[in-house]
Short mmCIF file of C-alpha atoms and ligand atoms in Angstrom, two decimals:
data_model
loop_
_atom_site.label_atom_id
_atom_site.label_comp_id
_atom_site.label_asym_id
_atom_site.label_seq_id
_atom_site.Cartn_x
_atom_site.Cartn_y
_atom_site.Cartn_z
CA MET A 1 118.05 100.58 128.73
CA ASN A 2 119.84 100.29 125.39
CA GLY A 3 118.26 101.63 122.21
CA VAL A 4 118.98 102.04 118.52
CA VAL A 5 117.39 104.97 116.66
CA LEU A 6 116.58 104.79 112.95
CA ILE A 7 116.30 108.03 110.97
CA SER A 8 116.05 109.29 107.40
CA GLY A 9 116.19 113.05 107.80
CA GLY A 10 116.72 116.10 109.95
CA GLY A 11 116.39 114.22 113.18
CA SER A 12 114.61 116.78 115.32
CA ASN A 13 112.88 113.92 117.13
CA LEU A 14 116.25 112.23 117.55
CA GLN A 15 117.49 115.47 119.12
CA SER A 16 114.65 115.54 121.62
CA ILE A 17 115.42 111.93 122.54
CA ILE A 18 119.15 112.71 122.91
CA ASP A 19 118.36 115.74 125.07
CA ASN A 20 116.15 113.66 127.35
CA ALA A 21 118.13 110.41 127.24
CA GLU A 22 119.46 110.53 130.77
CA LYS A 23 116.13 111.52 132.25
CA ILE A 24 114.31 108.70 130.45
CA ASN A 25 117.01 106.12 131.21
CA LEU A 26 117.89 105.48 127.58
CA SER A 27 121.36 104.81 126.29
CA ILE A 28 121.43 105.33 122.52
CA GLN A 29 123.90 102.75 121.23
CA CYS A 30 123.72 103.71 117.58
CA VAL A 31 121.86 105.93 115.11
CA VAL A 32 121.28 104.38 111.68
CA SER A 33 120.20 106.39 108.64
CA ASN A 34 119.24 105.06 105.23
CA ARG A 35 120.38 108.37 103.75
CA ALA A 36 123.80 109.95 103.89
CA ASP A 37 124.04 113.76 104.24
CA VAL A 38 121.12 114.12 106.61
CA TYR A 39 121.39 116.48 109.54
CA GLY A 40 120.29 113.75 111.95
CA LEU A 41 123.67 112.07 111.50
CA GLU A 42 125.41 115.27 112.57
CA ARG A 43 123.22 115.46 115.62
CA ALA A 44 124.30 111.93 116.55
CA ALA A 45 127.97 112.73 115.97
CA LYS A 46 127.75 115.91 118.07
CA ALA A 47 126.33 113.82 120.91
CA ASN A 48 129.15 111.26 120.47
CA ILE A 49 126.73 108.54 119.46
CA PRO A 50 128.03 105.99 116.93
CA ASN A 51 126.22 106.41 113.65
CA ARG A 52 125.94 104.41 110.46
CA VAL A 53 124.61 104.96 106.97
CA LEU A 54 122.93 102.05 105.24
CA ASP A 55 121.96 103.30 101.81
CA HIS A 56 118.89 101.34 100.74
CA LYS A 57 119.68 102.09 97.08
CA LEU A 58 122.75 99.85 97.32
CA PHE A 59 120.66 96.77 98.07
CA ASP A 60 118.91 94.54 95.52
CA SER A 61 115.77 94.15 97.56
CA ARG A 62 113.92 95.40 100.61
CA LYS A 63 114.64 92.03 102.20
CA ASP A 64 118.41 92.39 101.69
CA PHE A 65 118.38 95.90 103.11
CA ASP A 66 116.39 94.84 106.16
CA GLN A 67 118.71 91.86 106.71
CA GLU A 68 121.72 94.17 106.86
CA LEU A 69 119.78 96.58 109.05
CA MET A 70 119.08 93.71 111.45
CA ASN A 71 122.79 92.79 111.43
CA VAL A 72 123.75 96.35 112.34
CA ILE A 73 121.08 96.60 115.03
CA ASP A 74 122.06 93.27 116.55
CA GLU A 75 125.65 94.44 117.04
CA HIS A 76 124.14 96.61 119.77
CA GLN A 77 121.63 94.17 121.30
CA PRO A 78 119.08 96.92 121.94
CA ASP A 79 116.04 96.58 124.18
CA ILE A 80 114.18 99.08 122.02
CA VAL A 81 114.26 100.10 118.34
CA ILE A 82 113.08 103.68 117.89
CA LEU A 83 111.87 104.88 114.50
CA ALA A 84 112.32 108.65 114.40
CA GLY A 85 111.40 109.85 110.94
CA PHE A 86 112.59 106.60 109.35
CA MET A 87 110.98 106.67 105.92
CA ARG A 88 111.22 103.00 104.95
CA ILE A 89 108.58 100.32 104.98
CA LEU A 90 109.94 97.41 107.02
CA THR A 91 109.62 93.74 106.05
CA VAL A 92 107.60 91.28 108.07
CA GLU A 93 110.87 89.51 108.97
CA PHE A 94 112.19 92.68 110.56
CA ILE A 95 108.98 93.45 112.40
CA HIS A 96 108.66 89.91 113.77
CA LYS A 97 112.24 89.90 114.95
CA TYR A 98 111.76 92.99 117.13
CA GLN A 99 108.05 92.50 117.83
CA GLY A 100 106.98 94.50 120.84
CA LYS A 101 110.23 96.47 120.87
CA ILE A 102 109.69 98.87 117.96
CA LEU A 103 108.11 102.29 118.44
CA ASN A 104 107.27 104.85 115.76
CA ILE A 105 106.05 108.43 115.79
CA HIS A 106 103.56 109.41 113.11
CA PRO A 107 102.35 112.93 112.33
CA SER A 108 98.59 112.39 112.39
CA LEU A 109 95.86 111.36 114.74
CA LEU A 110 95.86 107.69 113.73
CA PRO A 111 93.91 105.84 112.43
CA LYS A 112 93.43 108.97 110.33
CA TYR A 113 96.01 109.54 107.59
CA PRO A 114 98.55 106.74 107.67
CA GLY A 115 101.36 107.20 105.13
CA LEU A 116 102.59 110.52 103.75
CA ASN A 117 101.31 114.12 103.37
CA THR A 118 99.31 113.91 106.54
CA HIS A 119 99.25 117.65 107.23
CA GLN A 120 97.80 118.57 103.86
CA GLN A 121 95.28 115.77 104.11
CA ALA A 122 94.04 117.05 107.47
CA ILE A 123 93.69 120.59 106.07
CA ASP A 124 91.93 119.40 102.91
CA ALA A 125 89.49 117.38 104.96
CA GLY A 126 88.56 120.49 106.96
CA ASP A 127 89.56 118.86 110.25
CA ALA A 128 89.52 121.05 113.34
CA LEU A 129 92.21 118.96 115.04
CA HIS A 130 95.41 117.29 113.92
CA GLY A 131 98.39 115.93 115.82
CA ALA A 132 100.86 113.10 116.29
CA CYS A 133 100.82 109.59 117.71
CA VAL A 134 103.37 107.19 119.09
CA HIS A 135 102.49 103.59 118.33
CA PHE A 136 103.94 100.12 118.47
CA VAL A 137 105.05 98.95 115.04
CA THR A 138 103.26 95.90 113.69
CA GLU A 139 102.83 94.44 110.23
CA THR A 140 100.24 97.05 109.20
CA LEU A 141 101.82 100.32 108.05
CA ASP A 142 101.16 102.99 110.71
CA GLY A 143 98.56 100.56 112.04
CA GLY A 144 99.96 99.22 115.33
CA PRO A 145 98.30 100.08 118.64
CA VAL A 146 98.46 103.77 119.45
CA ILE A 147 100.08 104.43 122.83
CA ALA A 148 99.61 108.18 123.16
CA GLN A 149 98.80 111.22 121.06
CA LYS A 150 99.07 115.01 121.15
CA ASN A 151 96.53 117.26 119.47
CA VAL A 152 96.96 120.64 117.81
CA LYS A 153 94.24 122.95 116.49
CA ILE A 154 94.09 123.67 112.78
CA ASN A 155 93.65 127.41 112.27
CA PRO A 156 91.63 128.79 109.34
CA GLU A 157 94.71 130.10 107.51
CA GLU A 158 96.89 127.08 108.26
CA SER A 159 99.34 125.78 105.64
CA ALA A 160 100.86 122.30 105.62
CA GLU A 161 104.16 123.92 106.65
CA THR A 162 102.84 125.84 109.66
CA LEU A 163 100.83 122.83 110.74
CA ALA A 164 103.85 120.50 110.39
CA ALA A 165 105.91 122.84 112.58
CA LYS A 166 103.22 122.91 115.27
CA VAL A 167 102.86 119.13 115.23
CA LEU A 168 106.63 118.59 115.32
CA LYS A 169 106.88 120.71 118.47
CA GLN A 170 104.39 118.40 120.14
CA GLU A 171 106.22 115.31 118.86
CA HIS A 172 109.32 116.46 120.71
CA VAL A 173 107.41 116.35 123.99
CA LEU A 174 105.44 113.20 123.26
CA TYR A 175 108.15 110.81 122.06
CA PRO A 176 110.55 111.02 125.04
CA LYS A 177 107.58 110.67 127.39
CA VAL A 178 106.41 107.44 125.74
CA ILE A 179 109.94 106.06 125.47
CA HIS A 180 110.27 106.65 129.20
CA TRP A 181 107.15 104.57 129.85
CA TYR A 182 108.80 101.84 127.80
CA THR A 183 112.14 101.98 129.63
CA GLN A 184 110.22 101.81 132.91
CA GLY A 185 108.68 98.53 131.73
CA ARG A 186 105.19 100.00 131.77
CA LEU A 187 104.33 99.35 128.10
CA LYS A 188 103.61 95.97 126.54
CA LEU A 189 102.41 94.97 123.10
CA LEU A 190 99.85 92.17 123.52
CA ASN A 191 98.97 91.54 119.89
CA GLU A 192 98.55 93.27 116.50
CA THR A 193 95.92 95.64 117.84
CA THR A 194 96.34 95.81 121.59
CA ALA A 195 98.90 97.29 123.96
CA THR A 196 98.90 97.93 127.69
CA LEU A 197 100.21 100.70 129.91
CA ASP A 198 100.62 99.63 133.53
CA GLY A 199 98.64 96.48 132.72
CA GLN A 200 95.62 98.43 131.42
CA VAL A 201 94.60 98.14 127.78
CA ILE A 202 95.17 101.46 126.00
C1 GRF B 1 108.19 113.67 111.93
O1 GRF B 1 107.09 114.45 111.57
C2 GRF B 1 107.75 112.27 112.27
O2 GRF B 1 106.48 112.21 112.85
C3 GRF B 1 107.70 111.64 110.92
O3 GRF B 1 108.79 112.16 110.22
C4 GRF B 1 109.13 113.43 110.78
C5 GRF B 1 110.58 113.35 111.19
O4 GRF B 1 111.10 114.58 111.58
N1 GRF B 1 107.67 110.20 111.04
P1 GRF B 1 112.55 114.66 112.24
O5 GRF B 1 113.52 114.00 111.27
O6 GRF B 1 112.49 113.95 113.55
O7 GRF B 1 112.82 116.13 112.37
#
């Protein structure tokens, strides 16, 4: 199955997807970053994957940026669009175009802590557990149906940094696994709030 991966940063999730690509039957056609000089682009280049920078600051509006992003993506006709640390809010036009084909990984146990600074929020709230989720992307930010999650314990002396590192390690296991379910045709988005795995609502 063909995929395009969108990134904005270091790309450690991208790396885990690259490392597992053959096993999970994914051919990464292109990696697109909205920031130049991010290590994720080097990871793509090292794996001989075509990569592009689309600097959002060079566009007049979110709509214009997303339109160009769609143009770039469509050059590759992907079956799946994988958000791997892509730090941009997408327009409704974009989301509708690839409805049911866009996955994201988010570093919290959704519906807790959508948005940013999730690790600190979990610590400040005194939570015993934190983690990461993979979900289908819908119009609601970090609000599409959750497909799977991994938990980590929050230790008494935990900092946002140590917690982020622990969660990231789990993300690297979780994301390729869920992408594999997708490439096997086992995952379907039914509507804004519901998805199925093997025909069962999850
Ligand atoms: C991860 O924590 C991911 O959940 C979040 O952004 C981070 C990206 O890390 N969406 P990396 O670029 O994959 O290392």
